[in-house]
Every structure is written in structure tokens, then in C-alpha cells.
CSV table of C-alpha atoms and ligand atoms in Angstrom, one decimal:
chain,number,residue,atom,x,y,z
A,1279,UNK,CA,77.5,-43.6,21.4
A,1280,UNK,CA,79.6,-46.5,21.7
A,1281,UNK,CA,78.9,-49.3,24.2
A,1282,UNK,CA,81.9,-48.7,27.0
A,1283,UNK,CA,83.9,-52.1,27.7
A,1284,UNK,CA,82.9,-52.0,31.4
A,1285,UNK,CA,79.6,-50.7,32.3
A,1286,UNK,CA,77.1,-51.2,35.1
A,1287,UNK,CA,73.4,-51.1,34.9
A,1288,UNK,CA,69.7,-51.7,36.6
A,1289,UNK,CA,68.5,-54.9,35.2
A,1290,UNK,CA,65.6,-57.9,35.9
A,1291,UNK,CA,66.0,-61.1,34.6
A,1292,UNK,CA,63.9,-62.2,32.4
A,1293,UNK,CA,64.6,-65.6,31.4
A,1294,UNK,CA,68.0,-68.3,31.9
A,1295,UNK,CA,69.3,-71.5,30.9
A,1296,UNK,CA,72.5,-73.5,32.3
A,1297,UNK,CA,75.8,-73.6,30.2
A,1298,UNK,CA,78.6,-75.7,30.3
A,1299,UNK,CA,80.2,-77.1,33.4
A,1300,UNK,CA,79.4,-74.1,36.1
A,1301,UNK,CA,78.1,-71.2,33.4
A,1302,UNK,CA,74.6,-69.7,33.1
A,1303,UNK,CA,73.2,-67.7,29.9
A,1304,UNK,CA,70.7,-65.2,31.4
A,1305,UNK,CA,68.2,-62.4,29.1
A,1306,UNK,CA,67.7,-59.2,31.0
A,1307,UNK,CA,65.9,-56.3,30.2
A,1308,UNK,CA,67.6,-53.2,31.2
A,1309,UNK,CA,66.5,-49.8,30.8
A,1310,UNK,CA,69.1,-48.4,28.5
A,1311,UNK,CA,70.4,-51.0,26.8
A,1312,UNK,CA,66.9,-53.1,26.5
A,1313,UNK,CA,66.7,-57.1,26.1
A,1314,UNK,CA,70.6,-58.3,26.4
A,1315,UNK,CA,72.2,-62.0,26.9
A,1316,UNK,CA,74.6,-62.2,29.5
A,1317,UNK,CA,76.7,-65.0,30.5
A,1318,UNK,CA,77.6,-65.7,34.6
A,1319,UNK,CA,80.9,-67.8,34.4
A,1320,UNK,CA,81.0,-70.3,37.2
A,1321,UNK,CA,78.0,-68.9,38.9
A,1322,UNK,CA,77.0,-72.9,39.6
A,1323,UNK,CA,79.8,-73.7,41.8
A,1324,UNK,CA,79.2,-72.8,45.6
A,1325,UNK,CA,82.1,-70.7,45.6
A,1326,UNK,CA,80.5,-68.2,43.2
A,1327,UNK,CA,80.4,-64.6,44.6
A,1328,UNK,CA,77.3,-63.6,42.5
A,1329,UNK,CA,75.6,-67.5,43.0
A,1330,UNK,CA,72.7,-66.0,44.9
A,1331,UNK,CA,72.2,-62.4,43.6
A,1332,UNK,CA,71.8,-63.2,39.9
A,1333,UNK,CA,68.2,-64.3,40.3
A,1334,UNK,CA,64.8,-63.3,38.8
A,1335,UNK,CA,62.0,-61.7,40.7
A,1336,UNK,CA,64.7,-58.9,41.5
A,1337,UNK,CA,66.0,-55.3,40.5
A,1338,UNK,CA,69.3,-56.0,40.2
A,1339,UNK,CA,72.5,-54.0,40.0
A,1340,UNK,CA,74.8,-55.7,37.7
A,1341,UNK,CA,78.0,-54.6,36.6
A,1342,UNK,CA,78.9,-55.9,32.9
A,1343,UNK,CA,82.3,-56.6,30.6
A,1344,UNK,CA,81.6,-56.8,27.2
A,1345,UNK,CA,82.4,-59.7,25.6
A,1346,UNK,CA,83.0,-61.7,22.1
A,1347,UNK,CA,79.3,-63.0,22.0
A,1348,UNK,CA,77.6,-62.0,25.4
A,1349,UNK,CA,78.1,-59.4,28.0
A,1350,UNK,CA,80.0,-61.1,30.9
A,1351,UNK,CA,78.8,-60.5,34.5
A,1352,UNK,CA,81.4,-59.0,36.5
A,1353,UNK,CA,79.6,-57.9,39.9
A,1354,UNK,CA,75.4,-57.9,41.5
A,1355,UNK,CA,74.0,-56.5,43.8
A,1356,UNK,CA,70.2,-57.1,44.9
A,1357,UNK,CA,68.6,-53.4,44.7
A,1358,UNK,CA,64.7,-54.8,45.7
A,1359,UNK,CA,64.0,-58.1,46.4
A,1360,UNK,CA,60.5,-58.3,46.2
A,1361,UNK,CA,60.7,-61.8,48.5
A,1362,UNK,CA,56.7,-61.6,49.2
A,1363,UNK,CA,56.3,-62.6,45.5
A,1364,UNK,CA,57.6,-66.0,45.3
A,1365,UNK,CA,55.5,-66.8,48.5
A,1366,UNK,CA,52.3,-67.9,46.4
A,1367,UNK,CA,53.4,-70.1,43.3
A,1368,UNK,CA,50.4,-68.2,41.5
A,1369,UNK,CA,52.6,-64.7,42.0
A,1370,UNK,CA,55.6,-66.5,41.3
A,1371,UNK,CA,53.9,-68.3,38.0
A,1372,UNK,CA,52.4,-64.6,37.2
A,1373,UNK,CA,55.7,-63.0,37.3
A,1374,UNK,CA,57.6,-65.5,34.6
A,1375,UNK,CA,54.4,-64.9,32.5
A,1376,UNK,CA,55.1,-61.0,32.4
A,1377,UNK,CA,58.7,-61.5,32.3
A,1378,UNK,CA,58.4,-63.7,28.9
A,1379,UNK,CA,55.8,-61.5,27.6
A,1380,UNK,CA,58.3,-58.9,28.1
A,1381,UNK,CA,61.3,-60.9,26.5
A,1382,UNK,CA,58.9,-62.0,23.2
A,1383,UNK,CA,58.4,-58.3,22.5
A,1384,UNK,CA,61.7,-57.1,22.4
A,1385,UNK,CA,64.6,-57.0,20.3
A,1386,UNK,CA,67.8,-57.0,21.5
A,1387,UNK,CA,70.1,-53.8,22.3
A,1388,UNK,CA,66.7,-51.7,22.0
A,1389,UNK,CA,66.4,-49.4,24.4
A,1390,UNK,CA,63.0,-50.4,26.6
A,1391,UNK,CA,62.9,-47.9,29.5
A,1392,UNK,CA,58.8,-47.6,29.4
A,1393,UNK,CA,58.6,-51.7,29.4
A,1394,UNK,CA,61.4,-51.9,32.0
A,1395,UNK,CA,59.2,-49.8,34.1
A,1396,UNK,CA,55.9,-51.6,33.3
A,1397,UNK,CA,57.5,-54.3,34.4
A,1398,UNK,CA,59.0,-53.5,37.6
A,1399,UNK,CA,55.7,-51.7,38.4
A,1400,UNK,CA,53.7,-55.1,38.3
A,1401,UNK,CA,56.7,-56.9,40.2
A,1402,UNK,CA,56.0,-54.1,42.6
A,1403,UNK,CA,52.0,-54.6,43.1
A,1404,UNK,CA,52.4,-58.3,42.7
A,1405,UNK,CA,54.9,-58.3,46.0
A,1406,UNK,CA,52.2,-55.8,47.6
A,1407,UNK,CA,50.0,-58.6,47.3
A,1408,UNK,CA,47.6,-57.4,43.9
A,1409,UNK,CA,45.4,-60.2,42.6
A,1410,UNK,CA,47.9,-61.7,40.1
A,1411,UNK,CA,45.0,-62.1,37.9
A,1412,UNK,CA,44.4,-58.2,37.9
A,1413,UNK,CA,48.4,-57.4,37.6
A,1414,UNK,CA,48.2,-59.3,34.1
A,1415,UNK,CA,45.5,-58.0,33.1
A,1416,UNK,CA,46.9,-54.7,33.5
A,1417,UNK,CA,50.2,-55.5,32.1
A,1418,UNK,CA,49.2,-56.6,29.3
A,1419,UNK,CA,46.7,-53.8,28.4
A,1420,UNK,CA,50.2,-51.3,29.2
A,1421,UNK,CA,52.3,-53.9,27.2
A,1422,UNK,CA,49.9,-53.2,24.0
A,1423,UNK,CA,50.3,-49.5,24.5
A,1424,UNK,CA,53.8,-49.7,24.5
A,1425,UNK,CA,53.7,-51.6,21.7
A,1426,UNK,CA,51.4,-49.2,19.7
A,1427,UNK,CA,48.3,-51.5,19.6
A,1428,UNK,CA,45.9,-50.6,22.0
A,1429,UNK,CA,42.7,-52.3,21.6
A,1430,UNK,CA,40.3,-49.8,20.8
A,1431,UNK,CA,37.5,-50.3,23.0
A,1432,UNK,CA,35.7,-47.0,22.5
A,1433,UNK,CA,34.8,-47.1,18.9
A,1434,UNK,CA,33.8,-49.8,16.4
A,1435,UNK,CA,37.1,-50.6,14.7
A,1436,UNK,CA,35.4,-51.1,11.1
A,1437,UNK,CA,33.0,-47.9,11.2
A,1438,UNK,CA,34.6,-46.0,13.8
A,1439,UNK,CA,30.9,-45.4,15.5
A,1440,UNK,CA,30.8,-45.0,19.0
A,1441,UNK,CA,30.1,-47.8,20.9
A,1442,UNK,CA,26.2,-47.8,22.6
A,1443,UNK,CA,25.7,-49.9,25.9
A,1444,UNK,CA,22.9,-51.6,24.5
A,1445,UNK,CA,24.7,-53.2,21.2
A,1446,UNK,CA,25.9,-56.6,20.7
A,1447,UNK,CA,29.9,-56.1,21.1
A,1448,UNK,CA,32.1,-58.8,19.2
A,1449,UNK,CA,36.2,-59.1,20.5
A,1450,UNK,CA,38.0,-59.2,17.6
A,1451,UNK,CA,42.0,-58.9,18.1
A,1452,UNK,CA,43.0,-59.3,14.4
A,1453,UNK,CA,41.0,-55.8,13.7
A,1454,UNK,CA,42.4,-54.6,17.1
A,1455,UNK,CA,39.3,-54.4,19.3
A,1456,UNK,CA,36.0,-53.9,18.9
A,1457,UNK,CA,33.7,-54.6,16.4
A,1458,UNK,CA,30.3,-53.6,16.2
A,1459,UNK,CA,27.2,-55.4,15.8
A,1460,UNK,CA,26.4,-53.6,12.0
A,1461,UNK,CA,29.2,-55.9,10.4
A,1462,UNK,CA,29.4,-59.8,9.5
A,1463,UNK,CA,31.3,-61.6,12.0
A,1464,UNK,CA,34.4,-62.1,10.8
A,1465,UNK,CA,35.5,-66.2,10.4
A,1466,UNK,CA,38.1,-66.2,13.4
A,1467,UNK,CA,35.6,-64.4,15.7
A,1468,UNK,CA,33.8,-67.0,18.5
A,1469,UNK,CA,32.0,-64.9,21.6
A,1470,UNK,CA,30.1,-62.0,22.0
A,1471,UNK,CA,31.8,-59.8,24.7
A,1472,UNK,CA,29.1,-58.6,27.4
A,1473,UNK,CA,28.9,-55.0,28.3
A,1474,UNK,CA,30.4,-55.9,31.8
A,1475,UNK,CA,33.5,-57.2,30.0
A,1476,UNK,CA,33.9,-54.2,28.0
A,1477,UNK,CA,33.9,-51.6,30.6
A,1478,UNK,CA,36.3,-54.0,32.9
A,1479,UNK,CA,38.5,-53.6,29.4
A,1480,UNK,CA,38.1,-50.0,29.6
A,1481,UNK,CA,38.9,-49.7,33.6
A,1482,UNK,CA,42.3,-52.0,32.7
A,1483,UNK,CA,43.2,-48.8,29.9
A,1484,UNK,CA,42.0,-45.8,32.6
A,1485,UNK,CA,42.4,-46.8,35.8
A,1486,UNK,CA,45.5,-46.8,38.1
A,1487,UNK,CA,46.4,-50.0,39.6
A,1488,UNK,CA,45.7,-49.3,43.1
A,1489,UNK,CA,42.0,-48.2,42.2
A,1490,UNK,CA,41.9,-51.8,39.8
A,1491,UNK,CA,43.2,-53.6,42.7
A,1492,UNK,CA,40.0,-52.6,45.0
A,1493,UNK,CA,37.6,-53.4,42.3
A,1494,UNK,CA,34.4,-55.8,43.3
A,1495,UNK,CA,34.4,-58.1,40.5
A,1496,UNK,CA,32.2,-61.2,39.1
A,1497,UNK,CA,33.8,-63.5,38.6
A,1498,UNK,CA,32.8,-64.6,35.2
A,1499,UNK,CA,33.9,-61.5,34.1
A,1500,UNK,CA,37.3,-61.6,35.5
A,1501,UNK,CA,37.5,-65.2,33.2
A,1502,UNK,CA,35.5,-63.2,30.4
A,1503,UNK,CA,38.1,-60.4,30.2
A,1504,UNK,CA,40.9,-62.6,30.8
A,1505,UNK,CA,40.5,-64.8,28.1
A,1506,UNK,CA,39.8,-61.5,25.8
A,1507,UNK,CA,43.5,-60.2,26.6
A,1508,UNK,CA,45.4,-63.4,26.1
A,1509,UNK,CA,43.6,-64.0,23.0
A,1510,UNK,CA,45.0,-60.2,22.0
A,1511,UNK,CA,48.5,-61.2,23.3
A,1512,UNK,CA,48.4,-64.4,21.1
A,1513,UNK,CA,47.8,-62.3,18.1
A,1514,UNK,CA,50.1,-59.3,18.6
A,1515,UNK,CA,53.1,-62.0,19.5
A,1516,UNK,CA,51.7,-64.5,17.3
A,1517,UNK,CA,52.2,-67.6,19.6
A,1518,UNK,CA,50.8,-68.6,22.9
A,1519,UNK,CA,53.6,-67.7,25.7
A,1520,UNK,CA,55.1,-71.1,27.0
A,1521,UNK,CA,54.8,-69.9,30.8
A,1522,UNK,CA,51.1,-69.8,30.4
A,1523,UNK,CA,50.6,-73.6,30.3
A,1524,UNK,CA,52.7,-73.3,33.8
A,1525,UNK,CA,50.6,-70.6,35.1
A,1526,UNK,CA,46.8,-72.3,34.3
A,1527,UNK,CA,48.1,-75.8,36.1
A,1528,UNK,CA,49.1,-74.0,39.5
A,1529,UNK,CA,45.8,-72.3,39.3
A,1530,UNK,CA,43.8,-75.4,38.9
A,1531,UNK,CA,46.1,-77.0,41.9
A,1532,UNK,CA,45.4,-73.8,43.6
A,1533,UNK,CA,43.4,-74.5,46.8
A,1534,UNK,CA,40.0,-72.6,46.6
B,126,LIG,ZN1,30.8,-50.7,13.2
């Protein structure tokens, strides 16, 4: 079906630069329409009608003209704000993580209804208050479903054997998952994972986020798991997310 010349969709923003004298180039992820570039003309001068609506941490309603190159922002309106978000910069850091995680594993005019959802979702439990830890953790474990590589954490991902709680486990995200203790170690694999780690990695694949968000947790293997997943993310997008160098200096700022 042909794109119509005016149309109006449910958007978040996922990433923006300044253009020109007054423009802005913004990415969005819609449902329908997936990852698209927009461009907001004059949205920098004061006068702007859509200066203050056309931000991130929102759902937005925005109402689009296409254009030569980008889609051109005719109308917004704010549809949930989520303001208790930006309060901590930790939540605030956390949600420009997800939202560039989100942008890297799109293309462009795909449609990404289940990632536009994922992604609201965390916005949602982040502005409830979740551990923003926890949120990514579970974002990124639903981002690799969506994405058609879960880490298998069930079975050894060489023999396909079961995995026994009283094995040595190694994390190995270029096989996708687990590898069990039978094999060599492969050269690009460094720690053991400990059985506490690995059932955390299972609750992040079974459990709802409300039940994940009331877990009692050490915190060793919080850092244990956490450092599993982004080494998983590296691989599947095959870089380290810029935002995360953002994200790990307001945690060490972070009063404790
Ligand atoms: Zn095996």
C-alpha cells in the first residue's frame, strides 16, 4: 500500500540532531511505519508551535507530510509523558540506552510494532520507578527475542545437553549462550558464569516485569548478569552503543 501524502501516527523519539538555522532532524520509531527520519522546520525558534512537544521520553502523536528526503512534521501532540523518568539522570541515561539500542536494530520503513511496544513498555516501568538496571536487563533479553537470537540458556549450545546445576557454565555470545563445561573454551571466552547468574538470565527470559522488579538480588550478580547481556548486545549489533559510556559515568557520580 502506498505511503498517503499526509498521515498521522503514534511515535517515540529515538534519537535527534540540530539542522540549519531553526530545523531539527529527529529518528522515530513508530509502529507501522518502523525507524523513520523526520525533519521539524523552525522548531528552534520560540515561536514554534510544536517547540515543546517534539521531545523524547514521550508517546507522541505526530502528524506527518511526506517529503523529498524526510517526512516533515506537520502537528504533535504529547499522548504520555512519562515526566517521572527524567527525574533521576540514571532513568533518564537508561532510557537513551534503550532508545539507541532500539534505533541500531532497525532498518528504516520496517514495520516494528513488537519493538515499538517493548519499548514503550520499559519507558512505562522505568517512569513507575523499576530499577533501571532491571528494565535493561529485561529489554534487552526481549530485544534479542525480537530479533531472533535468544540466548539459549537451557541447553549447552554445542551439544544441546541440558544444562545441570552443578556444571561449570561458560557465557559465550558468539555461539549464542551457553556452553557447557565438556567443550574447549573457545579463544574469545573470559569468565565462568555462576549458577546464580544463570538462573537470574533465565528469570530475565520467564518472568514478567513486575515479578523481576520485586526480586532480592546480590549484588554481584546484578554486575555478573549485566555485563553477560551487554557483552551479548555488543555481539548481535556488533559495536558498543555510544549512550553506554553516558550511562556508566552517571552511575559512578550516582550518590550511593
Ligand atoms: Zn555441551
Amino acid at each position: 500500500m502506498p505511503i498517503p501524502r499526509r498521515y498521522t501516527t503514534e511515535a517515540i523519539v529515538l534519537s535527534r540532531f540540530d539542522f540549519g538555522e531553526a530545523d531539527r532532524i529527529l529518528t522515530l520509531i513508530t509502529p507501522g511505519a518502523g525507524k523513520i527520519k523526520v525533519i521539524a522546520k523552525g522548531i528552534r525558534r520560540p515561536t514554534s508551535r510544536i517547540g515543546g512537544s517534539l521531545e523524547p521520553f514521550a508517546e507522541l502523536q505526530v502528524a506527518l507530510a511526506r517529503g523529498r528526503t524526510f517526512e516533515v512534521v506537520t502537528q504533535v501532540v504529547v499522548e504520555h509523558a512519562w515526566l517521572n523518568l527524567r527525574d533521576s539522570l540514571e532513568s533518564a541515561a537508561t532510557a537513551w540506552y534503550l532508545a539507541e539500542l532500539a534505533d541500531r536494530s532497525l532498518e528504516e520503513r520496517t514495520a516494528a510494532e513488537p519493538l515499538y511496544t517493548l519499548l514503550r513498555r520499559a519507558y512505562g516501568l522505568l517512569d513507575a520507578g523499576m530499577a533501571p538496571g532491571r528494565v535493561a536487563r529485561w529489554y534487552e533479553m526481549h530485544l534479542a527475542d525480537e530479533l531472533g537470537v535468544r540466548p539459549e540458556v537451557d541447553r549447552c549450545v554445542e551439544c544441546d545437553r541440558m544444562l545441570e546445576p552443578t556444571e561449570t557454565f561458560r557465557w559465550v555470545p558468539a555461539l549464542g549462550g551457553v556452553l557447557c563445561e565438556k567443550h574447549p573454551a573457545p579463544p574469545s571466552f573470559r569468565v565462568d558464569l555462576s549458577l546464580e547468574a544463570l538462573k537470574l538470565l533465565k528469570a530475565y527470559q520467564r518472568m514478567d516485569a513486575e515479578a523481576l522488579a520485586g526480586l532480592r538480588l546480590n549484588d554481584a550478580v546484578e554486575r555478573e548478569v549485566e555485563a553477560a547481556l551487554r557483552e551479548f548486545v555488543r555481539h548481535v549489533l556488533e559495536r558498543d552503543p555510544r549512550s553506554l559510556a553516558f550511562l556508566d559515568e552517571v552511575r559512578v557520580a550516582r550518590p550511593v
